[in-house]
Short mmCIF file of N, CA and C in Angstrom, two decimals:
data_model
loop_
_atom_site.label_atom_id
_atom_site.label_comp_id
_atom_site.label_asym_id
_atom_site.label_seq_id
_atom_site.Cartn_x
_atom_site.Cartn_y
_atom_site.Cartn_z
N UNK A 1 25.98 -4.59 14.63
CA UNK A 1 24.60 -4.78 15.00
C UNK A 1 24.54 -5.58 16.31
N UNK A 2 23.86 -5.05 17.31
CA UNK A 2 23.77 -5.71 18.60
C UNK A 2 22.77 -6.86 18.53
N UNK A 3 23.21 -8.01 19.03
CA UNK A 3 22.38 -9.21 19.01
C UNK A 3 21.58 -9.33 20.31
N UNK A 4 20.45 -9.97 20.22
CA UNK A 4 19.64 -10.24 21.41
C UNK A 4 20.40 -11.21 22.31
N UNK A 5 20.19 -11.10 23.59
CA UNK A 5 20.85 -11.95 24.58
C UNK A 5 20.41 -13.40 24.42
N UNK A 6 21.35 -14.32 24.54
CA UNK A 6 21.05 -15.75 24.60
C UNK A 6 20.83 -16.09 26.07
N UNK A 7 19.73 -16.75 26.37
CA UNK A 7 19.37 -17.05 27.75
C UNK A 7 20.02 -18.34 28.22
N UNK A 8 20.45 -18.35 29.49
CA UNK A 8 20.95 -19.59 30.06
C UNK A 8 19.79 -20.30 30.78
N UNK A 9 20.04 -21.50 31.27
CA UNK A 9 18.99 -22.31 31.92
C UNK A 9 18.36 -21.58 33.10
N UNK A 10 19.19 -20.94 33.91
CA UNK A 10 18.69 -20.22 35.09
C UNK A 10 17.76 -19.10 34.68
N UNK A 11 18.14 -18.36 33.63
CA UNK A 11 17.30 -17.25 33.15
C UNK A 11 15.98 -17.75 32.57
N UNK A 12 16.02 -18.88 31.89
CA UNK A 12 14.78 -19.43 31.33
C UNK A 12 13.84 -19.82 32.47
N UNK A 13 14.37 -20.49 33.48
CA UNK A 13 13.54 -20.89 34.63
C UNK A 13 12.99 -19.66 35.35
N UNK A 14 13.81 -18.63 35.50
CA UNK A 14 13.38 -17.38 36.13
C UNK A 14 12.25 -16.73 35.33
N UNK A 15 12.41 -16.74 34.01
CA UNK A 15 11.40 -16.16 33.12
C UNK A 15 10.08 -16.92 33.23
N UNK A 16 10.14 -18.24 33.29
CA UNK A 16 8.92 -19.04 33.42
C UNK A 16 8.26 -18.80 34.78
N UNK A 17 9.05 -18.62 35.82
CA UNK A 17 8.50 -18.32 37.15
C UNK A 17 7.77 -16.98 37.13
N UNK A 18 8.36 -16.00 36.45
CA UNK A 18 7.73 -14.69 36.32
C UNK A 18 6.41 -14.82 35.58
N UNK A 19 6.38 -15.63 34.54
CA UNK A 19 5.13 -15.86 33.79
C UNK A 19 4.04 -16.38 34.71
N UNK A 20 4.41 -17.29 35.62
CA UNK A 20 3.44 -17.87 36.55
C UNK A 20 2.82 -16.82 37.47
N UNK A 21 3.52 -15.72 37.67
CA UNK A 21 3.02 -14.66 38.55
C UNK A 21 2.17 -13.62 37.83
N UNK A 22 2.08 -13.74 36.51
CA UNK A 22 1.32 -12.76 35.73
C UNK A 22 -0.15 -13.14 35.67
N UNK A 23 -0.96 -12.18 35.29
CA UNK A 23 -2.41 -12.39 35.21
C UNK A 23 -2.79 -13.47 34.19
N UNK A 24 -2.03 -13.53 33.11
CA UNK A 24 -2.30 -14.49 32.04
C UNK A 24 -1.15 -15.51 31.98
N UNK A 25 -0.96 -16.21 33.07
CA UNK A 25 0.20 -17.09 33.25
C UNK A 25 0.31 -18.15 32.15
N UNK A 26 -0.76 -18.88 31.88
CA UNK A 26 -0.69 -19.97 30.89
C UNK A 26 -0.37 -19.43 29.50
N UNK A 27 -1.02 -18.35 29.13
CA UNK A 27 -0.77 -17.75 27.82
C UNK A 27 0.68 -17.29 27.71
N UNK A 28 1.17 -16.60 28.74
CA UNK A 28 2.52 -16.06 28.71
C UNK A 28 3.57 -17.16 28.70
N UNK A 29 3.32 -18.25 29.44
CA UNK A 29 4.26 -19.38 29.42
C UNK A 29 4.30 -20.02 28.04
N UNK A 30 3.17 -20.10 27.37
CA UNK A 30 3.16 -20.66 26.03
C UNK A 30 3.91 -19.75 25.05
N UNK A 31 3.73 -18.47 25.17
CA UNK A 31 4.43 -17.52 24.29
C UNK A 31 5.95 -17.68 24.45
N UNK A 32 6.43 -17.74 25.69
CA UNK A 32 7.86 -17.93 25.94
C UNK A 32 8.30 -19.28 25.39
N UNK A 33 7.52 -20.32 25.62
CA UNK A 33 7.86 -21.66 25.15
C UNK A 33 7.95 -21.72 23.62
N UNK A 34 7.03 -21.07 22.94
CA UNK A 34 7.06 -21.06 21.47
C UNK A 34 8.35 -20.42 20.97
N UNK A 35 8.83 -19.41 21.68
CA UNK A 35 10.05 -18.73 21.30
C UNK A 35 11.29 -19.58 21.60
N UNK A 36 11.38 -20.08 22.83
CA UNK A 36 12.58 -20.80 23.27
C UNK A 36 12.65 -22.23 22.72
N UNK A 37 11.51 -22.89 22.58
CA UNK A 37 11.51 -24.30 22.18
C UNK A 37 11.35 -24.54 20.69
N UNK A 38 11.01 -23.48 19.93
CA UNK A 38 10.89 -23.68 18.48
C UNK A 38 11.51 -22.54 17.68
N UNK A 39 11.96 -21.50 18.36
CA UNK A 39 12.57 -20.37 17.66
C UNK A 39 11.59 -19.52 16.88
N UNK A 40 10.31 -19.56 17.27
CA UNK A 40 9.32 -18.75 16.54
C UNK A 40 9.55 -17.26 16.79
N UNK A 41 9.30 -16.49 15.76
CA UNK A 41 9.42 -15.03 15.83
C UNK A 41 8.14 -14.44 16.43
N UNK A 42 8.23 -13.20 16.91
CA UNK A 42 7.08 -12.52 17.51
C UNK A 42 5.91 -12.46 16.53
N UNK A 43 6.16 -12.16 15.26
CA UNK A 43 5.07 -12.07 14.28
C UNK A 43 4.41 -13.43 14.07
N UNK A 44 5.18 -14.49 14.13
CA UNK A 44 4.63 -15.84 13.94
C UNK A 44 3.77 -16.24 15.14
N UNK A 45 4.25 -15.91 16.34
CA UNK A 45 3.49 -16.21 17.56
C UNK A 45 2.18 -15.43 17.56
N UNK A 46 2.24 -14.17 17.20
CA UNK A 46 1.04 -13.32 17.18
C UNK A 46 -0.01 -13.84 16.21
N UNK A 47 0.42 -14.45 15.12
CA UNK A 47 -0.49 -14.89 14.07
C UNK A 47 -0.90 -16.36 14.14
N UNK A 48 -0.48 -17.06 15.18
CA UNK A 48 -0.82 -18.48 15.32
C UNK A 48 -2.32 -18.69 15.43
N UNK A 49 -2.82 -19.63 14.68
CA UNK A 49 -4.23 -19.99 14.76
C UNK A 49 -4.36 -21.35 15.44
N UNK A 50 -5.54 -21.63 15.94
CA UNK A 50 -5.79 -22.90 16.62
C UNK A 50 -5.48 -24.07 15.69
N UNK A 51 -5.89 -23.96 14.42
CA UNK A 51 -5.65 -25.07 13.48
C UNK A 51 -4.18 -25.23 13.10
N UNK A 52 -3.32 -24.30 13.49
CA UNK A 52 -1.89 -24.47 13.28
C UNK A 52 -1.30 -25.48 14.26
N UNK A 53 -1.93 -25.60 15.43
CA UNK A 53 -1.37 -26.47 16.47
C UNK A 53 -2.22 -27.69 16.80
N UNK A 54 -3.50 -27.66 16.44
CA UNK A 54 -4.40 -28.78 16.75
C UNK A 54 -4.98 -29.41 15.48
N UNK A 55 -5.05 -30.73 15.48
CA UNK A 55 -5.68 -31.45 14.37
C UNK A 55 -7.20 -31.35 14.50
N UNK A 56 -7.90 -31.89 13.53
CA UNK A 56 -9.36 -31.92 13.58
C UNK A 56 -9.87 -32.72 14.78
N UNK A 57 -9.04 -33.65 15.26
CA UNK A 57 -9.42 -34.47 16.43
C UNK A 57 -8.82 -33.92 17.72
N UNK A 58 -8.37 -32.67 17.68
CA UNK A 58 -7.82 -31.95 18.84
C UNK A 58 -6.53 -32.53 19.40
N UNK A 59 -5.74 -33.17 18.54
CA UNK A 59 -4.41 -33.64 18.92
C UNK A 59 -3.40 -32.54 18.57
N UNK A 60 -2.37 -32.38 19.42
CA UNK A 60 -1.32 -31.41 19.12
C UNK A 60 -0.51 -31.94 17.94
N UNK A 61 -0.33 -31.10 16.94
CA UNK A 61 0.36 -31.50 15.71
C UNK A 61 1.88 -31.55 15.90
N UNK A 62 2.54 -32.38 15.08
CA UNK A 62 4.00 -32.48 15.09
C UNK A 62 4.65 -31.33 14.33
N UNK A 63 3.91 -30.75 13.41
CA UNK A 63 4.40 -29.64 12.59
C UNK A 63 3.39 -28.50 12.63
N UNK A 64 3.90 -27.30 12.78
CA UNK A 64 3.07 -26.11 12.67
C UNK A 64 3.35 -25.55 11.27
N UNK A 65 2.34 -25.56 10.43
CA UNK A 65 2.49 -25.02 9.07
C UNK A 65 1.90 -23.62 9.08
N UNK A 66 2.77 -22.65 8.81
CA UNK A 66 2.36 -21.25 8.80
C UNK A 66 2.18 -20.78 7.36
N UNK A 67 1.05 -20.17 7.08
CA UNK A 67 0.82 -19.58 5.77
C UNK A 67 1.72 -18.36 5.62
N UNK A 68 1.93 -17.95 4.38
CA UNK A 68 2.85 -16.84 4.12
C UNK A 68 2.43 -15.55 4.82
N UNK A 69 1.13 -15.38 5.09
CA UNK A 69 0.66 -14.18 5.77
C UNK A 69 1.02 -14.18 7.26
N UNK A 70 1.41 -15.33 7.77
CA UNK A 70 1.72 -15.47 9.19
C UNK A 70 3.21 -15.33 9.49
N UNK A 71 4.04 -15.17 8.47
CA UNK A 71 5.49 -15.24 8.65
C UNK A 71 6.22 -13.99 8.21
N UNK A 72 7.48 -13.94 8.59
CA UNK A 72 8.39 -12.92 8.08
C UNK A 72 8.82 -13.39 6.68
N UNK A 73 8.93 -12.50 5.77
CA UNK A 73 9.39 -12.86 4.43
C UNK A 73 8.30 -13.33 3.51
N UNK A 74 7.06 -13.36 4.01
CA UNK A 74 5.92 -13.69 3.16
C UNK A 74 6.08 -15.04 2.46
N UNK A 75 6.63 -16.04 3.20
CA UNK A 75 6.80 -17.39 2.67
C UNK A 75 6.13 -18.38 3.61
N UNK A 76 5.53 -19.40 3.05
CA UNK A 76 4.96 -20.48 3.85
C UNK A 76 6.12 -21.17 4.59
N UNK A 77 5.94 -21.41 5.90
CA UNK A 77 7.01 -21.98 6.73
C UNK A 77 6.47 -23.13 7.56
N UNK A 78 7.35 -24.04 7.93
CA UNK A 78 6.99 -25.16 8.78
C UNK A 78 7.86 -25.14 10.03
N UNK A 79 7.22 -25.25 11.19
CA UNK A 79 7.91 -25.27 12.48
C UNK A 79 7.76 -26.69 13.05
N UNK A 80 8.87 -27.31 13.39
CA UNK A 80 8.84 -28.65 13.97
C UNK A 80 8.55 -28.50 15.47
N UNK A 81 7.59 -29.29 15.96
CA UNK A 81 7.15 -29.21 17.36
C UNK A 81 7.83 -30.32 18.16
N UNK A 82 8.64 -29.93 19.13
CA UNK A 82 9.33 -30.89 19.99
C UNK A 82 8.35 -31.48 21.00
N UNK A 83 8.78 -32.54 21.66
CA UNK A 83 7.98 -33.15 22.73
C UNK A 83 7.72 -32.14 23.84
N UNK A 84 8.74 -31.37 24.21
CA UNK A 84 8.60 -30.37 25.26
C UNK A 84 7.59 -29.29 24.87
N UNK A 85 7.63 -28.85 23.62
CA UNK A 85 6.68 -27.83 23.17
C UNK A 85 5.27 -28.41 23.09
N UNK A 86 5.15 -29.66 22.68
CA UNK A 86 3.83 -30.31 22.65
C UNK A 86 3.20 -30.28 24.05
N UNK A 87 4.00 -30.57 25.07
CA UNK A 87 3.50 -30.56 26.44
C UNK A 87 3.00 -29.18 26.83
N UNK A 88 3.73 -28.14 26.42
CA UNK A 88 3.34 -26.77 26.75
C UNK A 88 2.05 -26.38 26.02
N UNK A 89 1.93 -26.78 24.76
CA UNK A 89 0.71 -26.49 24.01
C UNK A 89 -0.47 -27.22 24.65
N UNK A 90 -0.27 -28.47 25.01
CA UNK A 90 -1.31 -29.26 25.65
C UNK A 90 -1.72 -28.67 27.00
N UNK A 91 -0.73 -28.19 27.75
CA UNK A 91 -1.00 -27.54 29.04
C UNK A 91 -1.89 -26.30 28.83
N UNK A 92 -1.57 -25.54 27.81
CA UNK A 92 -2.34 -24.33 27.50
C UNK A 92 -3.77 -24.69 27.08
N UNK A 93 -3.89 -25.67 26.20
CA UNK A 93 -5.22 -26.10 25.72
C UNK A 93 -6.05 -26.64 26.88
N UNK A 94 -5.42 -27.39 27.78
CA UNK A 94 -6.11 -27.93 28.95
C UNK A 94 -6.61 -26.81 29.86
N UNK A 95 -5.81 -25.76 29.99
CA UNK A 95 -6.20 -24.61 30.81
C UNK A 95 -7.25 -23.74 30.13
N UNK A 96 -7.36 -23.85 28.81
CA UNK A 96 -8.30 -23.06 28.01
C UNK A 96 -9.18 -23.97 27.17
N UNK A 97 -10.02 -24.79 27.80
CA UNK A 97 -10.83 -25.75 27.03
C UNK A 97 -11.77 -25.10 26.02
N UNK A 98 -12.09 -23.82 26.21
CA UNK A 98 -12.96 -23.13 25.26
C UNK A 98 -12.34 -23.07 23.86
N UNK A 99 -11.01 -23.24 23.77
CA UNK A 99 -10.34 -23.25 22.45
C UNK A 99 -10.82 -24.42 21.60
N UNK A 100 -11.21 -25.50 22.25
CA UNK A 100 -11.64 -26.70 21.53
C UNK A 100 -13.00 -26.52 20.86
N UNK A 101 -13.77 -25.55 21.35
CA UNK A 101 -15.10 -25.32 20.77
C UNK A 101 -15.12 -24.10 19.85
N UNK A 102 -14.03 -23.35 19.82
CA UNK A 102 -13.94 -22.18 18.94
C UNK A 102 -13.70 -22.59 17.51
N UNK A 103 -13.93 -21.64 16.61
CA UNK A 103 -13.58 -21.82 15.21
C UNK A 103 -12.09 -22.09 15.13
N UNK A 104 -11.70 -23.18 14.50
CA UNK A 104 -10.28 -23.59 14.44
C UNK A 104 -9.43 -22.59 13.64
N UNK A 105 -10.07 -21.74 12.85
CA UNK A 105 -9.33 -20.71 12.12
C UNK A 105 -9.03 -19.51 13.02
N UNK A 106 -9.59 -19.51 14.23
CA UNK A 106 -9.39 -18.40 15.16
C UNK A 106 -8.00 -18.39 15.76
N UNK A 107 -7.65 -17.26 16.33
CA UNK A 107 -6.32 -17.09 16.92
C UNK A 107 -6.15 -17.97 18.16
N UNK A 108 -4.97 -18.52 18.32
CA UNK A 108 -4.64 -19.34 19.48
C UNK A 108 -4.45 -18.47 20.72
N UNK A 109 -3.79 -17.35 20.54
CA UNK A 109 -3.44 -16.46 21.65
C UNK A 109 -4.11 -15.11 21.47
N UNK A 110 -4.69 -14.62 22.55
CA UNK A 110 -5.38 -13.33 22.47
C UNK A 110 -4.99 -12.45 23.65
N UNK A 111 -5.14 -11.15 23.44
CA UNK A 111 -4.97 -10.19 24.52
C UNK A 111 -6.35 -9.96 25.13
N UNK A 112 -6.38 -9.18 26.18
CA UNK A 112 -7.66 -8.85 26.79
C UNK A 112 -8.54 -8.08 25.81
N UNK A 113 -7.91 -7.32 24.92
CA UNK A 113 -8.65 -6.50 23.96
C UNK A 113 -8.85 -7.18 22.61
N UNK A 114 -8.29 -8.36 22.44
CA UNK A 114 -8.46 -9.04 21.16
C UNK A 114 -7.19 -9.71 20.70
N UNK A 115 -6.75 -9.38 19.49
CA UNK A 115 -5.61 -10.07 18.90
C UNK A 115 -4.29 -9.42 19.26
N UNK A 116 -3.23 -10.23 19.23
CA UNK A 116 -1.87 -9.75 19.39
C UNK A 116 -1.38 -9.21 18.05
N UNK A 117 -0.47 -8.28 18.12
CA UNK A 117 0.31 -7.89 16.95
C UNK A 117 1.75 -8.28 17.27
N UNK A 118 2.60 -8.22 16.29
CA UNK A 118 4.01 -8.51 16.53
C UNK A 118 4.54 -7.56 17.62
N UNK A 119 4.13 -6.30 17.54
CA UNK A 119 4.61 -5.31 18.51
C UNK A 119 4.11 -5.61 19.93
N UNK A 120 2.87 -6.05 20.08
CA UNK A 120 2.38 -6.35 21.44
C UNK A 120 3.09 -7.58 22.01
N UNK A 121 3.47 -8.53 21.17
CA UNK A 121 4.27 -9.67 21.63
C UNK A 121 5.64 -9.17 22.09
N UNK A 122 6.25 -8.30 21.28
CA UNK A 122 7.56 -7.75 21.65
C UNK A 122 7.47 -6.98 22.97
N UNK A 123 6.41 -6.20 23.14
CA UNK A 123 6.22 -5.45 24.39
C UNK A 123 6.03 -6.39 25.57
N UNK A 124 5.29 -7.47 25.37
CA UNK A 124 5.08 -8.45 26.43
C UNK A 124 6.42 -9.07 26.85
N UNK A 125 7.23 -9.45 25.87
CA UNK A 125 8.55 -9.99 26.19
C UNK A 125 9.37 -8.98 26.99
N UNK A 126 9.35 -7.72 26.56
CA UNK A 126 10.10 -6.68 27.27
C UNK A 126 9.66 -6.61 28.73
N UNK A 127 8.35 -6.63 28.97
CA UNK A 127 7.82 -6.58 30.34
C UNK A 127 8.25 -7.80 31.15
N UNK A 128 8.16 -8.97 30.54
CA UNK A 128 8.53 -10.20 31.25
C UNK A 128 10.02 -10.21 31.60
N UNK A 129 10.87 -9.76 30.67
CA UNK A 129 12.31 -9.71 30.95
C UNK A 129 12.62 -8.69 32.04
N UNK A 130 11.91 -7.59 32.03
CA UNK A 130 12.11 -6.59 33.10
C UNK A 130 11.72 -7.17 34.45
N UNK A 131 10.56 -7.83 34.51
CA UNK A 131 10.11 -8.45 35.76
C UNK A 131 11.08 -9.53 36.24
N UNK A 132 11.69 -10.24 35.30
CA UNK A 132 12.64 -11.30 35.65
C UNK A 132 14.05 -10.75 35.89
N UNK A 133 14.21 -9.46 35.69
CA UNK A 133 15.51 -8.79 35.85
C UNK A 133 16.58 -9.45 34.97
N UNK A 134 16.24 -9.59 33.69
CA UNK A 134 17.18 -10.14 32.71
C UNK A 134 17.48 -9.02 31.70
N UNK A 135 18.59 -8.31 31.90
CA UNK A 135 18.92 -7.19 31.00
C UNK A 135 19.38 -7.66 29.62
N UNK A 136 19.28 -6.80 28.65
CA UNK A 136 19.69 -7.01 27.26
C UNK A 136 18.92 -8.12 26.55
N UNK A 137 17.81 -8.56 27.11
CA UNK A 137 17.00 -9.58 26.45
C UNK A 137 15.87 -8.90 25.67
N UNK A 138 15.46 -9.55 24.60
CA UNK A 138 14.38 -9.01 23.77
C UNK A 138 13.52 -10.16 23.27
N UNK A 139 12.53 -9.84 22.48
CA UNK A 139 11.65 -10.87 21.93
C UNK A 139 12.43 -11.87 21.07
N UNK A 140 13.60 -11.48 20.61
CA UNK A 140 14.42 -12.35 19.77
C UNK A 140 15.34 -13.25 20.60
N UNK A 141 15.40 -13.04 21.91
CA UNK A 141 16.29 -13.83 22.76
C UNK A 141 15.92 -15.31 22.76
N UNK A 142 14.64 -15.61 22.78
CA UNK A 142 14.22 -17.00 22.74
C UNK A 142 14.67 -17.68 21.46
N UNK A 143 14.54 -16.98 20.36
CA UNK A 143 14.95 -17.52 19.05
C UNK A 143 16.46 -17.77 19.02
N UNK A 144 17.24 -16.80 19.50
CA UNK A 144 18.70 -16.98 19.53
C UNK A 144 19.09 -18.10 20.48
N UNK A 145 18.36 -18.23 21.59
CA UNK A 145 18.63 -19.29 22.55
C UNK A 145 18.37 -20.65 21.90
N UNK A 146 17.25 -20.78 21.21
CA UNK A 146 16.90 -22.01 20.51
C UNK A 146 18.00 -22.41 19.52
N UNK A 147 18.43 -21.48 18.71
CA UNK A 147 19.43 -21.75 17.68
C UNK A 147 20.79 -22.09 18.31
N UNK A 148 21.18 -21.34 19.34
CA UNK A 148 22.46 -21.59 20.01
C UNK A 148 22.45 -22.95 20.71
N UNK A 149 21.35 -23.29 21.37
CA UNK A 149 21.26 -24.59 22.06
C UNK A 149 21.35 -25.75 21.06
N UNK A 150 20.73 -25.60 19.91
CA UNK A 150 20.85 -26.64 18.88
C UNK A 150 22.32 -26.84 18.51
N UNK A 151 23.03 -25.74 18.32
CA UNK A 151 24.45 -25.80 17.98
C UNK A 151 25.25 -26.46 19.10
N UNK A 152 24.99 -26.05 20.34
CA UNK A 152 25.70 -26.62 21.49
C UNK A 152 25.45 -28.12 21.62
N UNK A 153 24.28 -28.57 21.18
CA UNK A 153 23.93 -29.99 21.27
C UNK A 153 24.44 -30.79 20.06
N UNK A 154 25.26 -30.15 19.23
CA UNK A 154 25.90 -30.86 18.13
C UNK A 154 25.06 -31.01 16.87
N UNK A 155 23.96 -30.28 16.77
CA UNK A 155 23.14 -30.34 15.56
C UNK A 155 23.88 -29.62 14.44
N UNK A 156 23.94 -30.24 13.28
CA UNK A 156 24.64 -29.67 12.13
C UNK A 156 23.99 -28.35 11.71
N UNK A 157 24.82 -27.41 11.30
CA UNK A 157 24.34 -26.06 10.94
C UNK A 157 23.29 -26.09 9.82
N UNK A 158 23.41 -26.94 8.78
CA UNK A 158 22.34 -26.96 7.77
C UNK A 158 20.98 -27.38 8.35
N UNK A 159 20.99 -28.26 9.35
CA UNK A 159 19.73 -28.65 10.00
C UNK A 159 19.20 -27.48 10.83
N UNK A 160 20.10 -26.81 11.53
CA UNK A 160 19.69 -25.63 12.31
C UNK A 160 19.10 -24.58 11.37
N UNK A 161 19.71 -24.39 10.22
CA UNK A 161 19.20 -23.43 9.24
C UNK A 161 17.76 -23.76 8.87
N UNK A 162 17.48 -25.03 8.63
CA UNK A 162 16.10 -25.45 8.28
C UNK A 162 15.15 -25.19 9.45
N UNK A 163 15.57 -25.57 10.66
CA UNK A 163 14.73 -25.38 11.83
C UNK A 163 14.49 -23.89 12.14
N UNK A 164 15.49 -23.07 11.83
CA UNK A 164 15.36 -21.62 12.05
C UNK A 164 14.59 -20.94 10.93
N UNK A 165 14.38 -21.68 9.84
CA UNK A 165 13.66 -21.16 8.69
C UNK A 165 14.39 -19.96 8.06
N UNK A 166 15.72 -20.09 7.98
CA UNK A 166 16.56 -19.08 7.33
C UNK A 166 16.85 -19.52 5.89
N UNK A 167 16.85 -18.57 4.98
CA UNK A 167 17.19 -18.91 3.60
C UNK A 167 18.70 -18.94 3.40
N UNK A 168 19.44 -18.29 4.29
CA UNK A 168 20.89 -18.20 4.17
C UNK A 168 21.59 -18.85 5.36
N UNK A 169 22.58 -19.66 5.08
CA UNK A 169 23.37 -20.30 6.12
C UNK A 169 24.13 -19.27 6.96
N UNK A 170 24.58 -18.20 6.31
CA UNK A 170 25.32 -17.17 7.04
C UNK A 170 24.44 -16.46 8.08
N UNK A 171 23.16 -16.32 7.79
CA UNK A 171 22.23 -15.73 8.77
C UNK A 171 22.16 -16.63 10.00
N UNK A 172 22.02 -17.92 9.78
CA UNK A 172 21.96 -18.88 10.89
C UNK A 172 23.22 -18.81 11.73
N UNK A 173 24.36 -18.75 11.09
CA UNK A 173 25.64 -18.72 11.82
C UNK A 173 25.76 -17.47 12.69
N UNK A 174 25.17 -16.36 12.28
CA UNK A 174 25.22 -15.13 13.09
C UNK A 174 24.41 -15.26 14.38
N UNK A 175 23.44 -16.16 14.38
CA UNK A 175 22.59 -16.36 15.56
C UNK A 175 23.28 -17.16 16.65
N UNK A 176 24.24 -17.97 16.27
CA UNK A 176 24.89 -18.88 17.22
C UNK A 176 25.92 -18.14 18.04
N UNK A 177 25.71 -18.15 19.35
CA UNK A 177 26.64 -17.47 20.25
C UNK A 177 27.80 -18.40 20.60
N UNK A 178 28.99 -17.86 20.57
CA UNK A 178 30.18 -18.62 20.93
C UNK A 178 30.85 -17.92 22.10
N UNK A 179 30.99 -18.63 23.22
CA UNK A 179 31.63 -18.06 24.41
C UNK A 179 33.01 -18.67 24.59
N UNK A 180 33.82 -18.07 25.47
CA UNK A 180 35.15 -18.61 25.77
C UNK A 180 35.06 -20.03 26.32
N UNK A 181 34.05 -20.29 27.16
CA UNK A 181 33.87 -21.64 27.71
C UNK A 181 33.64 -22.65 26.59
N UNK A 182 32.84 -22.27 25.62
CA UNK A 182 32.55 -23.19 24.51
C UNK A 182 33.81 -23.43 23.67
N UNK A 183 34.62 -22.39 23.49
CA UNK A 183 35.87 -22.55 22.76
C UNK A 183 36.81 -23.49 23.52
N UNK A 184 36.93 -23.30 24.83
CA UNK A 184 37.78 -24.13 25.67
C UNK A 184 37.33 -25.58 25.64
N UNK A 185 36.01 -25.78 25.78
CA UNK A 185 35.47 -27.15 25.75
C UNK A 185 35.69 -27.80 24.38
N UNK A 186 35.60 -27.01 23.33
CA UNK A 186 35.77 -27.55 21.98
C UNK A 186 37.20 -28.04 21.76
N UNK A 187 38.19 -27.24 22.13
CA UNK A 187 39.58 -27.65 21.90
C UNK A 187 39.94 -28.85 22.77
N UNK A 188 39.30 -29.02 23.89
CA UNK A 188 39.60 -30.14 24.77
C UNK A 188 38.95 -31.45 24.30
N UNK A 189 38.18 -31.38 23.22
CA UNK A 189 37.65 -32.63 22.64
C UNK A 189 38.68 -33.28 21.71
N UNK A 190 39.74 -32.54 21.38
CA UNK A 190 40.77 -33.06 20.48
C UNK A 190 41.97 -33.53 21.31
N UNK A 191 42.36 -34.77 21.08
CA UNK A 191 43.55 -35.30 21.77
C UNK A 191 44.18 -36.37 20.90
N UNK A 192 45.31 -36.88 21.34
CA UNK A 192 45.97 -38.01 20.63
C UNK A 192 46.50 -38.99 21.62
#
């Protein structure tokens, strides 16, 4: 089974630059950020509601609690929001102040025609990757990048499993990319 490409720092920056050139720059940057900074799936991003990310006092929440209808596997899930992702959510809310006056049960992200579906999020990612000239990337690339970066930063695999919202540790391990450089760096940490 072919895995989605794991993005490097240069590719992520290139992708964000491409987002800035699109008609819906703030929305697209948030979609990419949700994928890369929290490992959210396309279906989860499409189904995000305002009340998933903002408190009653319009503060960005530390946890995004997704109802079972919003997730893969039909299970209630919790997404931990990093400081970097909080900044991106806040940037989006600041650019879209009308979100603060909308029904909090309403969708956070919308298309010109209305709501996103998982497929329209996947199509958007495909377009953004094409514009950024990043081959073999898909809507799942951000998720794989998130999981691989956690591993590279020394986060224990059981913690990564929880953050990835996987029920199986073996699923999480399949997401982590291992390159020759990482193998070389790993063996060079051992000495006597």
